[in-house]
CSV table of C-alpha atoms and ligand atoms in Angstrom, one decimal:
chain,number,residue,atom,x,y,z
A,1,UNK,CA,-95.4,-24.4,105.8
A,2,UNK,CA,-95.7,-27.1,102.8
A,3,UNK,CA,-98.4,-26.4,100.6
A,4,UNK,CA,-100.4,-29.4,98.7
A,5,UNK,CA,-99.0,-31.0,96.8
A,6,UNK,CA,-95.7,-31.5,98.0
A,7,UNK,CA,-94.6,-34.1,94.8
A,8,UNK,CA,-95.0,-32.5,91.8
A,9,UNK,CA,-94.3,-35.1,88.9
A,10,UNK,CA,-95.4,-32.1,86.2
A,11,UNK,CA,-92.3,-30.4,86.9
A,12,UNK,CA,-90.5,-33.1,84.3
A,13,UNK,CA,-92.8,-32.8,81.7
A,14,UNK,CA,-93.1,-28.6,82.0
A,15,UNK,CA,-91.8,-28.1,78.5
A,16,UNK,CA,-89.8,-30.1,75.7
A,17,UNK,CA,-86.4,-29.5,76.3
A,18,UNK,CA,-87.2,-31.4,80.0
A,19,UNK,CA,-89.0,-33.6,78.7
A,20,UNK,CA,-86.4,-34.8,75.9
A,21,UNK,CA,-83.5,-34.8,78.7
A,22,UNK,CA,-85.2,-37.1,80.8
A,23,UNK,CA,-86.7,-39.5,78.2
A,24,UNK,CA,-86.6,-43.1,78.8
A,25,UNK,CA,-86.9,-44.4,75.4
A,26,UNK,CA,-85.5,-42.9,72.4
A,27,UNK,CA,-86.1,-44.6,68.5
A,28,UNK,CA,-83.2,-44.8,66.6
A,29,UNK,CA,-82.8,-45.0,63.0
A,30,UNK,CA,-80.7,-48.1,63.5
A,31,UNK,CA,-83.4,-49.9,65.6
A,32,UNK,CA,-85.1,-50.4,62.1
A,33,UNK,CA,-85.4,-52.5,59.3
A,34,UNK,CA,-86.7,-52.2,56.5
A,35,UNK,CA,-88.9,-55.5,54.5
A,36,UNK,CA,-89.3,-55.3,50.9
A,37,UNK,CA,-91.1,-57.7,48.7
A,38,UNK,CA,-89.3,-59.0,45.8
A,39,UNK,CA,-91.0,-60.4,42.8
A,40,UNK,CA,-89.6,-62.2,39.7
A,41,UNK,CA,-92.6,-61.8,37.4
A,42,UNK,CA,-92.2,-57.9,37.4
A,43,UNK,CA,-90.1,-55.2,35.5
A,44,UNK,CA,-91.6,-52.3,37.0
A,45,UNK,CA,-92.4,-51.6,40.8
A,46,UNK,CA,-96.3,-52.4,41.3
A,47,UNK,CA,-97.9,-51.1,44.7
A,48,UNK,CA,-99.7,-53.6,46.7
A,49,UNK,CA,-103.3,-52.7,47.0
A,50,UNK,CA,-103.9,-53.5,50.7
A,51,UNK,CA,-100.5,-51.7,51.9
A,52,UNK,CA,-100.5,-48.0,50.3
A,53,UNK,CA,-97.4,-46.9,49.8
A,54,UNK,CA,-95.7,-50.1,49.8
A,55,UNK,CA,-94.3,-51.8,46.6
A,56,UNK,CA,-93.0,-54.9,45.2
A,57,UNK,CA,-89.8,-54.4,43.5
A,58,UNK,CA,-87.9,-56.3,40.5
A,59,UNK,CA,-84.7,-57.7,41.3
A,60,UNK,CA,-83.2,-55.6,38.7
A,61,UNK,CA,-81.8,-52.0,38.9
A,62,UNK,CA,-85.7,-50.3,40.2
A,63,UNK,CA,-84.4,-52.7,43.6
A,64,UNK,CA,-81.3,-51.5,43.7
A,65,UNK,CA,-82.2,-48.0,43.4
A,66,UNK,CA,-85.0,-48.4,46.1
A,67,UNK,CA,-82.4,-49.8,48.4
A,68,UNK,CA,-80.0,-46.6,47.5
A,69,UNK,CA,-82.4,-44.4,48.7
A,70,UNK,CA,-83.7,-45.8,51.8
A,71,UNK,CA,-79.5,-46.0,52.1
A,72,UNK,CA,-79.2,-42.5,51.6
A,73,UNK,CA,-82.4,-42.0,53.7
A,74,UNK,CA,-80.2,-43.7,57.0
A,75,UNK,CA,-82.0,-47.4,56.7
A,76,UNK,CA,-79.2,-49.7,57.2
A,77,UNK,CA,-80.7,-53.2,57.5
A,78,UNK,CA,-83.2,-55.1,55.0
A,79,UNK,CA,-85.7,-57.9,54.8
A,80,UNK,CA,-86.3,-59.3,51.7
A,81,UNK,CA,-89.4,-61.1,50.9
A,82,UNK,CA,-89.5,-63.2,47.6
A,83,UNK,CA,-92.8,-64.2,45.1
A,84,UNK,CA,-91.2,-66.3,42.6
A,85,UNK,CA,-92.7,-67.3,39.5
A,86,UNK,CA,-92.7,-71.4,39.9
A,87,UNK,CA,-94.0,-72.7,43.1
A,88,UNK,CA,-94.4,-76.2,43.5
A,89,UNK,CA,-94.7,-79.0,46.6
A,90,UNK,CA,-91.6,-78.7,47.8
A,91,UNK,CA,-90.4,-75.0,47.2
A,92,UNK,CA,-87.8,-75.8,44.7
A,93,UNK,CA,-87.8,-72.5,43.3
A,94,UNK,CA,-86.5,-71.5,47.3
A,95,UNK,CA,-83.0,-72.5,46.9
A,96,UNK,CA,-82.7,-72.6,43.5
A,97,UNK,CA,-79.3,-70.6,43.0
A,98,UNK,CA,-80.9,-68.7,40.7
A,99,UNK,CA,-84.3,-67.5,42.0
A,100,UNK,CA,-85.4,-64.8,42.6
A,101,UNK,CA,-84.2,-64.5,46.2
A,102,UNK,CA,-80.6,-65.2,45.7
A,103,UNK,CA,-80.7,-63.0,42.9
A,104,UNK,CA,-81.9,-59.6,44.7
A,105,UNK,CA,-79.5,-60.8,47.4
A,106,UNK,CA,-76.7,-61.3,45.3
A,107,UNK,CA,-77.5,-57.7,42.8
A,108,UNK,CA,-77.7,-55.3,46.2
A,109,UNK,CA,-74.3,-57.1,47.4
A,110,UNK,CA,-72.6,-56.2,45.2
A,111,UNK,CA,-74.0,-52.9,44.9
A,112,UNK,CA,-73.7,-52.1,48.4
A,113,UNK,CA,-70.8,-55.0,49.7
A,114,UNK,CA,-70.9,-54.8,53.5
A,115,UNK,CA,-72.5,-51.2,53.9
A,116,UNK,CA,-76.4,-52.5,54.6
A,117,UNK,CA,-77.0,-55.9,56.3
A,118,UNK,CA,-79.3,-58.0,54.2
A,119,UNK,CA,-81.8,-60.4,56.1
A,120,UNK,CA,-83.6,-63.1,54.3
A,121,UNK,CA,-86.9,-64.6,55.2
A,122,UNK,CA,-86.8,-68.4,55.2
A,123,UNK,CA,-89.8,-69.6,54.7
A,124,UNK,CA,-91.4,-72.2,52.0
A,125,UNK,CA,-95.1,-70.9,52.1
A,126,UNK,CA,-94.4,-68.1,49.3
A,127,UNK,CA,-93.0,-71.0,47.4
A,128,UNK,CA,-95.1,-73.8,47.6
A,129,UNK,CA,-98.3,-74.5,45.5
A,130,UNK,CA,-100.0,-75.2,49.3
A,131,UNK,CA,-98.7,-72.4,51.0
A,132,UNK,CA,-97.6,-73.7,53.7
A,133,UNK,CA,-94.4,-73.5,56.2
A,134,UNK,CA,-92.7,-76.7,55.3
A,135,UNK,CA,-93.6,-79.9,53.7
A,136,UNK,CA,-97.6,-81.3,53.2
A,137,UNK,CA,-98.3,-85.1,53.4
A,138,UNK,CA,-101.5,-86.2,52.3
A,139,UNK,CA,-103.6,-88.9,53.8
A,140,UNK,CA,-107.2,-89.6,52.8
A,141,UNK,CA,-108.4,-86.0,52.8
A,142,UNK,CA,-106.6,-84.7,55.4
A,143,UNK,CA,-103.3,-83.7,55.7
A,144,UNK,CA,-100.2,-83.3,57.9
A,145,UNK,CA,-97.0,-81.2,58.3
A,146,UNK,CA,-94.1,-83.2,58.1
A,147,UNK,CA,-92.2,-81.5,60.9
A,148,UNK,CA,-88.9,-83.1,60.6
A,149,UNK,CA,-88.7,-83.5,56.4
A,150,UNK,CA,-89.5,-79.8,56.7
A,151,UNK,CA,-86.3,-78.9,58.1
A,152,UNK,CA,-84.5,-80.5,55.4
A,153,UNK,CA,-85.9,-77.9,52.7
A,154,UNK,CA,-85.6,-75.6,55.7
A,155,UNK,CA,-81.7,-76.2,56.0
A,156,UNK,CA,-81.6,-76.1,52.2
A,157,UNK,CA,-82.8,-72.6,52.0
A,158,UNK,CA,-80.8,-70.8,54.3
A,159,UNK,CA,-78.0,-72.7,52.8
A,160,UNK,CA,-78.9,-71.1,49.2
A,161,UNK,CA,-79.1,-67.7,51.2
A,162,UNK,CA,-75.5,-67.8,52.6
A,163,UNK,CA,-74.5,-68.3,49.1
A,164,UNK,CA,-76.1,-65.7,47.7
A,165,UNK,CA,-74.7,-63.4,50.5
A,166,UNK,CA,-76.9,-63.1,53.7
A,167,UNK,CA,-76.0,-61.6,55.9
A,168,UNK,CA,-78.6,-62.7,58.5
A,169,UNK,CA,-81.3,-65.6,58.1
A,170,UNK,CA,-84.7,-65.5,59.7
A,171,UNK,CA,-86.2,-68.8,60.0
A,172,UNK,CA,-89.7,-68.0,60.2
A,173,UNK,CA,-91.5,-71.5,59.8
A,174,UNK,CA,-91.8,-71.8,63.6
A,175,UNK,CA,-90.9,-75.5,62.5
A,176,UNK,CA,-89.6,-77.4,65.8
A,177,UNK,CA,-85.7,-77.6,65.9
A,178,UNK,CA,-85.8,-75.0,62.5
A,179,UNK,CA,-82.9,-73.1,64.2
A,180,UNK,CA,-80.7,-75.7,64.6
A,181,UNK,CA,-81.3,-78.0,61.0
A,182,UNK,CA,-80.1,-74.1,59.9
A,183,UNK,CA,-77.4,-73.3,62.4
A,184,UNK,CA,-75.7,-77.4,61.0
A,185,UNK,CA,-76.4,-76.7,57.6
A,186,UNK,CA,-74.5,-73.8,58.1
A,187,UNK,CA,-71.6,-74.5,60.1
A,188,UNK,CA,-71.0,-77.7,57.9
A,189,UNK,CA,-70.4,-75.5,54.7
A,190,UNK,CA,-68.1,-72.9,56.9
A,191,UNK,CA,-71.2,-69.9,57.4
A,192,UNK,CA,-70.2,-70.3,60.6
A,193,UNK,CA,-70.4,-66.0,60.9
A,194,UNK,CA,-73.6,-65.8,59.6
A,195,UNK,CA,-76.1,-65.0,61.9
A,196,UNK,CA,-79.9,-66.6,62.7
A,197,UNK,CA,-82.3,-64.2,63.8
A,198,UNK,CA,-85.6,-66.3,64.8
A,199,UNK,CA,-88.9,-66.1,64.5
A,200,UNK,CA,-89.3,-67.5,67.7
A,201,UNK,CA,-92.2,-66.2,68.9
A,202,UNK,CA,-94.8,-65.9,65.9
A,203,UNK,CA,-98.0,-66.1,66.5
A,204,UNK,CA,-101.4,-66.9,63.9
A,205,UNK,CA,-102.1,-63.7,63.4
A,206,UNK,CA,-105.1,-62.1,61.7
A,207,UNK,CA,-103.0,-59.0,61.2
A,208,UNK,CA,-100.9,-60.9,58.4
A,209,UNK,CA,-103.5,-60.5,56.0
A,210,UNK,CA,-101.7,-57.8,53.6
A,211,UNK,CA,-98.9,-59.6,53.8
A,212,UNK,CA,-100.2,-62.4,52.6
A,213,UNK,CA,-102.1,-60.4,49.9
A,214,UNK,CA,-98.4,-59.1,48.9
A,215,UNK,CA,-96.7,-62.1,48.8
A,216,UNK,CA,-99.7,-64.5,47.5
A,217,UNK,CA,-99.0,-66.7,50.1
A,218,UNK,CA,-102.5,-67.6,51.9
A,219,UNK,CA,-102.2,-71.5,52.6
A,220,UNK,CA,-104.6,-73.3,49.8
A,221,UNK,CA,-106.2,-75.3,52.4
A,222,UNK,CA,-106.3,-75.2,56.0
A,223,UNK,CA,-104.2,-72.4,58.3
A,224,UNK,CA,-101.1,-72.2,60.5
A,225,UNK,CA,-102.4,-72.4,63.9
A,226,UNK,CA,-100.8,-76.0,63.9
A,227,UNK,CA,-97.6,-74.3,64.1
A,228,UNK,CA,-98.0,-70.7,64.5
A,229,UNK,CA,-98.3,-70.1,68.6
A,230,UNK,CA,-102.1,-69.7,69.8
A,231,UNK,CA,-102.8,-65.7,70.5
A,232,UNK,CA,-104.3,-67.2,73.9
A,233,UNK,CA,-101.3,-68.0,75.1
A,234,UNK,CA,-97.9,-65.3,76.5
A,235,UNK,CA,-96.1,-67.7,79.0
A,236,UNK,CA,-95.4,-70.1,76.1
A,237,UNK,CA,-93.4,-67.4,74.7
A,238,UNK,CA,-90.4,-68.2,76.8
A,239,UNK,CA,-90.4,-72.3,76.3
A,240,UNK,CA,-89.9,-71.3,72.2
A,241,UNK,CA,-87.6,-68.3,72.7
A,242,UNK,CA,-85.7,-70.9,75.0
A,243,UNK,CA,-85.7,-73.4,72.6
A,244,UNK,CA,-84.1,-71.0,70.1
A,245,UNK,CA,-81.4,-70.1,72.2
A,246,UNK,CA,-80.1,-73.7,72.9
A,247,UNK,CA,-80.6,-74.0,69.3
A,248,UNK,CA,-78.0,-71.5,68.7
A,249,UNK,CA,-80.5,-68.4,67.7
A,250,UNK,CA,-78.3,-64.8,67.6
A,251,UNK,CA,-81.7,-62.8,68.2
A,252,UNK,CA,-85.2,-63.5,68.8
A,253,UNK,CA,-88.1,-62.4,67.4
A,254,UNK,CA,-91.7,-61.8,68.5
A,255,UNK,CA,-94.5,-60.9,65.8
A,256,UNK,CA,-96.8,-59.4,65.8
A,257,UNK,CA,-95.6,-55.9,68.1
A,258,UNK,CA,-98.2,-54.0,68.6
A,259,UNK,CA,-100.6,-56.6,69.6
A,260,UNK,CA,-98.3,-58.5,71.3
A,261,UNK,CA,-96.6,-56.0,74.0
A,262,UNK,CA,-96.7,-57.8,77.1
A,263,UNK,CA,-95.3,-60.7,75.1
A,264,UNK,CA,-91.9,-58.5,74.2
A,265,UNK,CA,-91.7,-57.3,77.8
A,266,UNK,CA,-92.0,-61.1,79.0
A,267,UNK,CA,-89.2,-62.2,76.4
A,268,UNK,CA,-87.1,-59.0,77.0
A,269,UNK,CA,-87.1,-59.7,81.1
A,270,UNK,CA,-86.1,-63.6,80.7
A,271,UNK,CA,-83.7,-63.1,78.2
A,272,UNK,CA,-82.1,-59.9,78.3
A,273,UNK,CA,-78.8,-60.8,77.2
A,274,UNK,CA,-80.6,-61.9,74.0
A,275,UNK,CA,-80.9,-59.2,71.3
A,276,UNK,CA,-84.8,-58.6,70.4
A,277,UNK,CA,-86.4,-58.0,67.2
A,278,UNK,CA,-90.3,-57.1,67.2
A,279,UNK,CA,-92.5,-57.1,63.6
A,280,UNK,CA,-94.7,-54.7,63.2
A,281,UNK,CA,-96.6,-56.5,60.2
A,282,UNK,CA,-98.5,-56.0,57.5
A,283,UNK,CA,-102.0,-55.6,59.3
A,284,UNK,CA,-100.7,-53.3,61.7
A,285,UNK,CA,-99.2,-51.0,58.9
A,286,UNK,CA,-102.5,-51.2,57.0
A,287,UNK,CA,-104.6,-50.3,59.8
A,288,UNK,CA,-102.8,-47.2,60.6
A,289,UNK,CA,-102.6,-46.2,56.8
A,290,UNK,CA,-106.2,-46.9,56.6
A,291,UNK,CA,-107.4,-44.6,59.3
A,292,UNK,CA,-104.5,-42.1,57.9
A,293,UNK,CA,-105.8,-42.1,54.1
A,294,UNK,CA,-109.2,-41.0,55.9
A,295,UNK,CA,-108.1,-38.1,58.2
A,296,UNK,CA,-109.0,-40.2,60.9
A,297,UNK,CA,-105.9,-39.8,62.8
A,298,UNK,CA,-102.1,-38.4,62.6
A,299,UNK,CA,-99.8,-41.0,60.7
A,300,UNK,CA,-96.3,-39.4,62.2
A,301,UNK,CA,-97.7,-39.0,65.4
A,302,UNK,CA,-99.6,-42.5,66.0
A,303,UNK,CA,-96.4,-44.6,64.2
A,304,UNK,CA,-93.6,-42.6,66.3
A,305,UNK,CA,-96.5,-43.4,69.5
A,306,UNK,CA,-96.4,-47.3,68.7
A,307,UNK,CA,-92.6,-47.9,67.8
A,308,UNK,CA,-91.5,-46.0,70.5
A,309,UNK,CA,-94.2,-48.6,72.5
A,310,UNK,CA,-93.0,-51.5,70.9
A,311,UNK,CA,-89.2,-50.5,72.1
A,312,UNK,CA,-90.7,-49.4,75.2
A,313,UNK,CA,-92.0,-52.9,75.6
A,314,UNK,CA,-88.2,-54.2,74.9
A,315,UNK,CA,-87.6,-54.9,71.9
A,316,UNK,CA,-83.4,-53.9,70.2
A,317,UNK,CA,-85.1,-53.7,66.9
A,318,UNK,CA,-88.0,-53.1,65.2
A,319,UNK,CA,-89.1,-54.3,61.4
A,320,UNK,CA,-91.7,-52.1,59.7
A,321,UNK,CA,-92.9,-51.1,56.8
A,322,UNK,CA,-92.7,-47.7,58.2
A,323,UNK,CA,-88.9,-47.5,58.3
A,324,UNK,CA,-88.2,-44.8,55.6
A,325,UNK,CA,-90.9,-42.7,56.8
A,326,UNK,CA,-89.5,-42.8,60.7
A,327,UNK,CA,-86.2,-41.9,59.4
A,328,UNK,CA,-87.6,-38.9,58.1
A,329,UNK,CA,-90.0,-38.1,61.2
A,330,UNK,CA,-87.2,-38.5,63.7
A,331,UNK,CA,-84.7,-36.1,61.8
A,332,UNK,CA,-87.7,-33.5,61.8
A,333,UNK,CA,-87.4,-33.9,65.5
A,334,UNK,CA,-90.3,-36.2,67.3
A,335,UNK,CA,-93.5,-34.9,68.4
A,336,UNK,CA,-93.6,-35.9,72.1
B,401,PBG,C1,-93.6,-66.2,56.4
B,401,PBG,C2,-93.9,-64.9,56.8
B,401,PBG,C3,-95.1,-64.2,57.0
B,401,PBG,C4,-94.8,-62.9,57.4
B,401,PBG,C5,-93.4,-62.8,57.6
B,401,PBG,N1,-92.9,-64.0,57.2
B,401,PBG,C6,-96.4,-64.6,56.6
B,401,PBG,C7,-97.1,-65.7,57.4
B,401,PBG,O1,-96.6,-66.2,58.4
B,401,PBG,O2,-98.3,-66.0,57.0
B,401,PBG,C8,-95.8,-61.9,57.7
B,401,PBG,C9,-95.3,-60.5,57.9
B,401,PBG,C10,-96.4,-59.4,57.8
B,401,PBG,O3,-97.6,-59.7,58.0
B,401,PBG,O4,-96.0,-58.3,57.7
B,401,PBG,N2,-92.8,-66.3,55.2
């Protein structure tokens, strides 16, 4: 005689140890990287007011000592972000040899050679007096992005980043044909082993606000939603992520993560065979810290919850400002 119920799904989740050996999705430390914010106007670390616990650095020795211990820590891959002193139309102080990107890049080279992989941000909105992703032309009161003069500067840039020593560029202008102006640029001057990991899929995102705070980088005028993708839209996901690949992308990206799941499961499940970052941005950080700072609910708990989500979803890799601290969390042994 069979007693009710016959299936008993409860059995796999009776105690830890089961539960752990039958896991689906396990966060590792080298799924993540780390972003940090570089500025050129600073000597001292200063912590940015809308992202506790998060800090722009110098590019002097207070960087390198930052990277040493999130080395030390187990992070093995960087972002770097830079706020340079000069901005102007055309983001001049981007590839300047000597600015304040190529500079970080080149002090934690040669500090660390080939034991962390360092991935720069190209991008001209931190640089530019407008704040925006590529060029601005004026025309009686309104104004235009110049798509195609854009990925001139944009070419430039990554250029001066594989100087410096990049190991990875991350176009993130969503600029049409971004990937490949980079992937030319680069081939022409022999980088042809340097890798482009695209912001493929980037939406105009609300949750970008601390970021922007950070980095000083809100457009003067106007916003991205001319070319940042519309949060309406998912299936248009795959048409840019495709684009990217003919374009010669090495991994995509989709940003935001935690807003955007079903997006990363829809990129993951057309392109498997392409590598998969996901951000987890500023605004996402920030509103878990908020509610944190306030008791309202379990940091460790809620981040290890929504990264191991966000890998769920699909994505290889996962960049958060929450890196060091998930090191730490999973070597304490995770809470599920
Ligand atoms: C552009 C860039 C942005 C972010 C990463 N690269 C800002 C933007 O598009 O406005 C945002 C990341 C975050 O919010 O954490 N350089």
């Amino acid at each position: 005689m069979v007693t009710f119920p016959f299936l008993r799904p409860r059995r796999l989740r009776k105690n830890k140890l089961v539960r752990d050996l039958v896991a689906e999705t396990t966060l590792f430390q080298d799924d993540l990287v780390l972003p940090i914010f570089i500025k050129e106007s600073i000597n001292e670390p200063e912590q940015i007011t809308s992202m506790p616990g998060v800090y722009r650095y110098p590019p002097n020795d207070k960087l390198v000592n930052y990277v040493q211990d999130s080395y030390e820590n187990g992070i093995r891959s960087i972002i770097l972000f830079g706020i340079p002193s000069y901005k102007d139309e055309i983001a001049s102080s981007a590839y300047d040899k000597n600015g304040v990107i190529q500079r970080a890049v080149k002090i934690i080279k040669d500090s660390f050679k080939d034991k962390i992989i360092v991935i720069t941000d190209e991008c001209t909105d931190e640089y530019t007096s407008h704040g925006h992703c590529g060029l601005v032309n004026y025309n009686n009161g309104c104004y235009v992005i110049d798509n195609d003069e854009s990925l001139k500067i944009h070419a430039k840039i990554a250029l001066s980043q594989a100087e410096a020593g990049a190991d990875i560029i991350a176009p993130s202008s969503m600029m049409d044909g971004v990937v490949k102006a980079i992937r030319d640029a680069l081939d022409g001057a022999g980088y042809n082993d340097i890798l482009i990991m695209s912001y493929s899929v980037k939406y105009a995102s609300i949750m970008y606000g601390p970021f922007r705070d950070a980095a000083y980088s809100k457009p003067a005028f106007g916003d991205r939603r001319g070319y940042q993708m519309d949060p309406r839209n998912a299936f248009e996901a795959l048409k840019e992520a495709r684009l990217d690949i003919e374009e010669g992308a090495d991994i995509l990206m989709v940003k935001p993560a935690h807003t955007y799941l079903d997006v990363i499961r829809l990129v993951k499940d057309h392109f498997p065979e392409y590598p998969l970052a996901a951000y987890h941005v500023s605004g996402e950080y920030s509103m878990i810290k908020a509610a944190a700072i306030n008791g309202w609910i379990d940091e460790r708990t809620a981040v290890l919850e929504i990264t191991t989500a966000i890998k769920r979803a699909g994505a290889d890799l996962i960049i958060t400002y929450y890196a060091n601290d998930i090191v730490r969390w999973i070597k304490e042994g995770v809470p599920f």
